[in-house]
JSON list of C-alpha atoms in Angstrom, two decimals:
[
{"chain": "A", "resi": 113, "resn": "MET", "atom": "CA", "xyz": [-59.04, -36.53, -18.98]},
{"chain": "A", "resi": 114, "resn": "ALA", "atom": "CA", "xyz": [-59.97, -38.15, -15.67]},
{"chain": "A", "resi": 115, "resn": "ASP", "atom": "CA", "xyz": [-63.63, -38.38, -16.68]},
{"chain": "A", "resi": 116, "resn": "ALA", "atom": "CA", "xyz": [-62.65, -39.95, -19.99]},
{"chain": "A", "resi": 117, "resn": "ILE", "atom": "CA", "xyz": [-60.58, -42.60, -18.17]},
{"chain": "A", "resi": 118, "resn": "ILE", "atom": "CA", "xyz": [-63.51, -43.43, -15.92]},
{"chain": "A", "resi": 119, "resn": "LYS", "atom": "CA", "xyz": [-65.62, -44.18, -19.02]},
{"chain": "A", "resi": 120, "resn": "THR", "atom": "CA", "xyz": [-63.23, -46.86, -20.32]},
{"chain": "A", "resi": 121, "resn": "LYS", "atom": "CA", "xyz": [-64.67, -50.36, -20.20]},
{"chain": "A", "resi": 122, "resn": "ASN", "atom": "CA", "xyz": [-62.12, -51.73, -17.74]},
{"chain": "A", "resi": 123, "resn": "PHE", "atom": "CA", "xyz": [-61.85, -48.79, -15.33]},
{"chain": "A", "resi": 124, "resn": "ASN", "atom": "CA", "xyz": [-63.70, -50.69, -12.59]},
{"chain": "A", "resi": 125, "resn": "LYS", "atom": "CA", "xyz": [-61.06, -53.45, -12.78]},
{"chain": "A", "resi": 126, "resn": "LEU", "atom": "CA", "xyz": [-58.08, -51.11, -12.29]},
{"chain": "A", "resi": 127, "resn": "ASN", "atom": "CA", "xyz": [-56.03, -51.40, -9.12]},
{"chain": "A", "resi": 128, "resn": "LEU", "atom": "CA", "xyz": [-54.75, -47.88, -8.56]},
{"chain": "A", "resi": 129, "resn": "THR", "atom": "CA", "xyz": [-53.24, -48.60, -5.12]},
{"chain": "A", "resi": 130, "resn": "GLY", "atom": "CA", "xyz": [-50.08, -46.54, -4.77]},
{"chain": "A", "resi": 131, "resn": "ILE", "atom": "CA", "xyz": [-50.97, -44.28, -7.71]},
{"chain": "A", "resi": 132, "resn": "VAL", "atom": "CA", "xyz": [-51.39, -40.53, -7.16]},
{"chain": "A", "resi": 133, "resn": "ILE", "atom": "CA", "xyz": [-53.73, -38.68, -9.52]},
{"chain": "A", "resi": 134, "resn": "MET", "atom": "CA", "xyz": [-53.52, -34.88, -9.60]},
{"chain": "A", "resi": 135, "resn": "CYS", "atom": "CA", "xyz": [-56.36, -33.14, -11.35]},
{"chain": "A", "resi": 136, "resn": "GLY", "atom": "CA", "xyz": [-57.19, -29.50, -12.01]},
{"chain": "A", "resi": 137, "resn": "SER", "atom": "CA", "xyz": [-57.40, -26.86, -14.75]},
{"chain": "A", "resi": 138, "resn": "ASP", "atom": "CA", "xyz": [-61.13, -27.53, -14.97]},
{"chain": "A", "resi": 139, "resn": "ARG", "atom": "CA", "xyz": [-63.79, -28.20, -12.38]},
{"chain": "A", "resi": 140, "resn": "VAL", "atom": "CA", "xyz": [-63.37, -31.50, -10.55]},
{"chain": "A", "resi": 141, "resn": "SER", "atom": "CA", "xyz": [-66.59, -33.18, -9.53]},
{"chain": "A", "resi": 142, "resn": "PRO", "atom": "CA", "xyz": [-67.05, -35.23, -6.37]},
{"chain": "A", "resi": 143, "resn": "ILE", "atom": "CA", "xyz": [-68.04, -38.19, -8.56]},
{"chain": "A", "resi": 144, "resn": "THR", "atom": "CA", "xyz": [-64.65, -38.08, -10.31]},
{"chain": "A", "resi": 145, "resn": "ILE", "atom": "CA", "xyz": [-62.81, -38.03, -6.97]},
{"chain": "A", "resi": 146, "resn": "GLN", "atom": "CA", "xyz": [-64.91, -40.88, -5.60]},
{"chain": "A", "resi": 147, "resn": "CYS", "atom": "CA", "xyz": [-64.37, -43.10, -8.68]},
{"chain": "A", "resi": 148, "resn": "PHE", "atom": "CA", "xyz": [-60.60, -42.84, -8.40]},
{"chain": "A", "resi": 149, "resn": "ILE", "atom": "CA", "xyz": [-60.31, -43.33, -4.66]},
{"chain": "A", "resi": 150, "resn": "ASN", "atom": "CA", "xyz": [-62.68, -46.33, -4.94]},
{"chain": "A", "resi": 151, "resn": "GLN", "atom": "CA", "xyz": [-60.03, -47.92, -7.15]},
{"chain": "A", "resi": 152, "resn": "GLY", "atom": "CA", "xyz": [-57.33, -47.25, -4.53]},
{"chain": "A", "resi": 153, "resn": "ALA", "atom": "CA", "xyz": [-55.77, -44.06, -5.88]},
{"chain": "A", "resi": 154, "resn": "THR", "atom": "CA", "xyz": [-54.72, -41.04, -3.88]},
{"chain": "A", "resi": 155, "resn": "PHE", "atom": "CA", "xyz": [-56.51, -38.17, -5.62]},
{"chain": "A", "resi": 156, "resn": "ILE", "atom": "CA", "xyz": [-55.34, -34.54, -5.38]},
{"chain": "A", "resi": 157, "resn": "VAL", "atom": "CA", "xyz": [-57.68, -31.79, -6.54]},
{"chain": "A", "resi": 158, "resn": "ASN", "atom": "CA", "xyz": [-55.69, -28.68, -7.40]},
{"chain": "A", "resi": 159, "resn": "TRP", "atom": "CA", "xyz": [-56.32, -25.11, -8.42]},
{"chain": "A", "resi": 160, "resn": "GLY", "atom": "CA", "xyz": [-53.82, -22.70, -9.89]},
{"chain": "A", "resi": 161, "resn": "MET", "atom": "CA", "xyz": [-53.30, -20.37, -12.80]},
{"chain": "A", "resi": 162, "resn": "SER", "atom": "CA", "xyz": [-50.50, -18.86, -14.90]},
{"chain": "A", "resi": 163, "resn": "GLU", "atom": "CA", "xyz": [-50.44, -15.69, -12.77]},
{"chain": "A", "resi": 164, "resn": "ILE", "atom": "CA", "xyz": [-49.81, -17.50, -9.49]},
{"chain": "A", "resi": 165, "resn": "GLY", "atom": "CA", "xyz": [-48.66, -21.00, -10.42]},
{"chain": "A", "resi": 166, "resn": "PRO", "atom": "CA", "xyz": [-50.11, -24.49, -10.29]},
{"chain": "A", "resi": 167, "resn": "VAL", "atom": "CA", "xyz": [-51.18, -26.33, -7.16]},
{"chain": "A", "resi": 168, "resn": "VAL", "atom": "CA", "xyz": [-51.72, -23.17, -5.15]},
{"chain": "A", "resi": 169, "resn": "ILE", "atom": "CA", "xyz": [-54.94, -24.46, -3.54]},
{"chain": "A", "resi": 170, "resn": "ASN", "atom": "CA", "xyz": [-55.53, -28.20, -3.23]},
{"chain": "A", "resi": 171, "resn": "GLU", "atom": "CA", "xyz": [-56.95, -31.09, -1.25]},
{"chain": "A", "resi": 172, "resn": "THR", "atom": "CA", "xyz": [-55.91, -34.73, -1.06]},
{"chain": "A", "resi": 173, "resn": "PHE", "atom": "CA", "xyz": [-58.28, -37.74, -0.82]},
{"chain": "A", "resi": 174, "resn": "ASN", "atom": "CA", "xyz": [-57.46, -41.36, -0.09]},
{"chain": "A", "resi": 175, "resn": "GLN", "atom": "CA", "xyz": [-59.40, -44.61, -0.26]},
{"chain": "A", "resi": 176, "resn": "GLY", "atom": "CA", "xyz": [-62.02, -44.67, 2.48]},
{"chain": "A", "resi": 177, "resn": "ASP", "atom": "CA", "xyz": [-62.44, -40.90, 2.60]},
{"chain": "A", "resi": 178, "resn": "LYS", "atom": "CA", "xyz": [-66.04, -39.73, 2.57]},
{"chain": "A", "resi": 179, "resn": "ILE", "atom": "CA", "xyz": [-66.84, -37.38, -0.29]},
{"chain": "A", "resi": 180, "resn": "ASP", "atom": "CA", "xyz": [-69.57, -35.34, 1.40]},
{"chain": "A", "resi": 181, "resn": "PHE", "atom": "CA", "xyz": [-70.04, -32.49, -1.02]},
{"chain": "A", "resi": 182, "resn": "GLU", "atom": "CA", "xyz": [-71.91, -31.93, -4.28]},
{"chain": "A", "resi": 183, "resn": "ASN", "atom": "CA", "xyz": [-70.10, -29.06, -6.01]},
{"chain": "A", "resi": 184, "resn": "ALA", "atom": "CA", "xyz": [-66.85, -28.75, -7.94]},
{"chain": "A", "resi": 185, "resn": "LEU", "atom": "CA", "xyz": [-64.02, -28.50, -5.43]},
{"chain": "A", "resi": 186, "resn": "ILE", "atom": "CA", "xyz": [-61.00, -26.20, -5.36]},
{"chain": "A", "resi": 187, "resn": "GLY", "atom": "CA", "xyz": [-59.59, -27.40, -2.03]},
{"chain": "A", "resi": 188, "resn": "ASN", "atom": "CA", "xyz": [-58.86, -26.79, 1.63]},
{"chain": "A", "resi": 189, "resn": "LYS", "atom": "CA", "xyz": [-55.06, -26.17, 1.67]},
{"chain": "A", "resi": 190, "resn": "GLN", "atom": "CA", "xyz": [-53.89, -22.77, 0.53]},
{"chain": "A", "resi": 191, "resn": "TYR", "atom": "CA", "xyz": [-50.31, -21.84, -0.34]},
{"chain": "A", "resi": 192, "resn": "CYS", "atom": "CA", "xyz": [-51.08, -18.18, -0.99]},
{"chain": "A", "resi": 193, "resn": "GLU", "atom": "CA", "xyz": [-53.28, -15.52, 0.61]},
{"chain": "A", "resi": 194, "resn": "THR", "atom": "CA", "xyz": [-56.91, -15.62, -0.50]},
{"chain": "A", "resi": 195, "resn": "LYS", "atom": "CA", "xyz": [-59.97, -13.49, -0.09]},
{"chain": "A", "resi": 196, "resn": "ILE", "atom": "CA", "xyz": [-63.41, -13.46, -1.64]},
{"chain": "A", "resi": 197, "resn": "GLU", "atom": "CA", "xyz": [-64.95, -10.20, -2.84]},
{"chain": "A", "resi": 198, "resn": "ASN", "atom": "CA", "xyz": [-68.40, -10.26, -4.50]},
{"chain": "A", "resi": 199, "resn": "ASN", "atom": "CA", "xyz": [-68.07, -14.06, -4.85]},
{"chain": "A", "resi": 200, "resn": "GLU", "atom": "CA", "xyz": [-64.77, -13.70, -6.77]},
{"chain": "A", "resi": 201, "resn": "LEU", "atom": "CA", "xyz": [-61.56, -15.38, -5.59]},
{"chain": "A", "resi": 202, "resn": "TRP", "atom": "CA", "xyz": [-58.63, -12.97, -5.16]},
{"chain": "A", "resi": 203, "resn": "VAL", "atom": "CA", "xyz": [-55.09, -14.26, -4.54]},
{"chain": "A", "resi": 204, "resn": "LYS", "atom": "CA", "xyz": [-51.75, -12.79, -3.48]},
{"chain": "A", "resi": 205, "resn": "GLY", "atom": "CA", "xyz": [-48.39, -14.12, -2.44]},
{"chain": "A", "resi": 206, "resn": "ASP", "atom": "CA", "xyz": [-44.70, -14.57, -3.19]},
{"chain": "A", "resi": 207, "resn": "ILE", "atom": "CA", "xyz": [-45.44, -16.88, -6.11]},
{"chain": "A", "resi": 208, "resn": "CYS", "atom": "CA", "xyz": [-47.87, -14.43, -7.74]},
{"chain": "A", "resi": 209, "resn": "VAL", "atom": "CA", "xyz": [-46.59, -12.38, -10.69]},
{"chain": "A", "resi": 210, "resn": "TYR", "atom": "CA", "xyz": [-48.40, -9.30, -9.31]},
{"chain": "A", "resi": 211, "resn": "ASP", "atom": "CA", "xyz": [-47.36, -7.42, -6.17]},
{"chain": "A", "resi": 212, "resn": "GLY", "atom": "CA", "xyz": [-50.87, -6.92, -4.77]},
{"chain": "A", "resi": 213, "resn": "TRP", "atom": "CA", "xyz": [-54.18, -8.73, -4.83]},
{"chain": "A", "resi": 214, "resn": "PHE", "atom": "CA", "xyz": [-55.08, -10.40, -8.14]},
{"chain": "A", "resi": 215, "resn": "PRO", "atom": "CA", "xyz": [-58.73, -11.00, -9.14]},
{"chain": "A", "resi": 216, "resn": "THR", "atom": "CA", "xyz": [-58.88, -14.50, -10.62]},
{"chain": "A", "resi": 217, "resn": "GLY", "atom": "CA", "xyz": [-62.18, -14.23, -12.47]},
{"chain": "A", "resi": 218, "resn": "ASP", "atom": "CA", "xyz": [-63.38, -17.38, -10.66]},
{"chain": "A", "resi": 219, "resn": "SER", "atom": "CA", "xyz": [-66.64, -17.35, -8.80]},
{"chain": "A", "resi": 220, "resn": "VAL", "atom": "CA", "xyz": [-66.20, -19.34, -5.58]},
{"chain": "A", "resi": 221, "resn": "ARG", "atom": "CA", "xyz": [-67.85, -20.06, -2.29]},
{"chain": "A", "resi": 222, "resn": "TYR", "atom": "CA", "xyz": [-66.26, -20.93, 1.04]},
{"chain": "A", "resi": 223, "resn": "ASN", "atom": "CA", "xyz": [-68.03, -23.28, 3.41]},
{"chain": "A", "resi": 224, "resn": "GLY", "atom": "CA", "xyz": [-65.75, -22.75, 6.39]},
{"chain": "A", "resi": 225, "resn": "SER", "atom": "CA", "xyz": [-63.20, -25.39, 5.49]},
{"chain": "A", "resi": 226, "resn": "ARG", "atom": "CA", "xyz": [-63.18, -25.72, 1.67]},
{"chain": "A", "resi": 227, "resn": "LEU", "atom": "CA", "xyz": [-63.31, -23.49, -1.39]},
{"chain": "A", "resi": 228, "resn": "PHE", "atom": "CA", "xyz": [-65.78, -24.56, -4.09]},
{"chain": "A", "resi": 229, "resn": "TYR", "atom": "CA", "xyz": [-65.83, -23.43, -7.72]},
{"chain": "A", "resi": 230, "resn": "ASN", "atom": "CA", "xyz": [-69.06, -21.90, -9.04]},
{"chain": "A", "resi": 231, "resn": "GLY", "atom": "CA", "xyz": [-67.83, -20.87, -12.53]},
{"chain": "A", "resi": 232, "resn": "ARG", "atom": "CA", "xyz": [-66.15, -18.01, -14.38]},
{"chain": "A", "resi": 233, "resn": "ILE", "atom": "CA", "xyz": [-67.24, -14.43, -13.83]},
{"chain": "A", "resi": 234, "resn": "LEU", "atom": "CA", "xyz": [-68.27, -12.77, -17.05]},
{"chain": "A", "resi": 235, "resn": "LYS", "atom": "CA", "xyz": [-67.05, -9.19, -17.21]}
]
């Protein structure tokens, strides 16, 4: 949806100052984030799923922030426990429907401060 809005003919004229955009459920590109913050929006990238809830991992960007990455972002703030095994994101926590670690099926990479989405793991 965010990418479709960017393609509208008057997007570059929008003043999104004071507007918060939250985007997830599919990969979010750095270009998408940059387009919205350039128009003044606060942009929140979020990751979540039915088994653990929405907005479990996220990151917030504001106008003037430097988008210095090239891959689809998951985020840098985590509201559950996470681990990566064989490039797969595993999650656990009080908001998870399972008691132990849950394999998400998402291939990720961690760069020391942020989780990035590589794609789905085919099993």
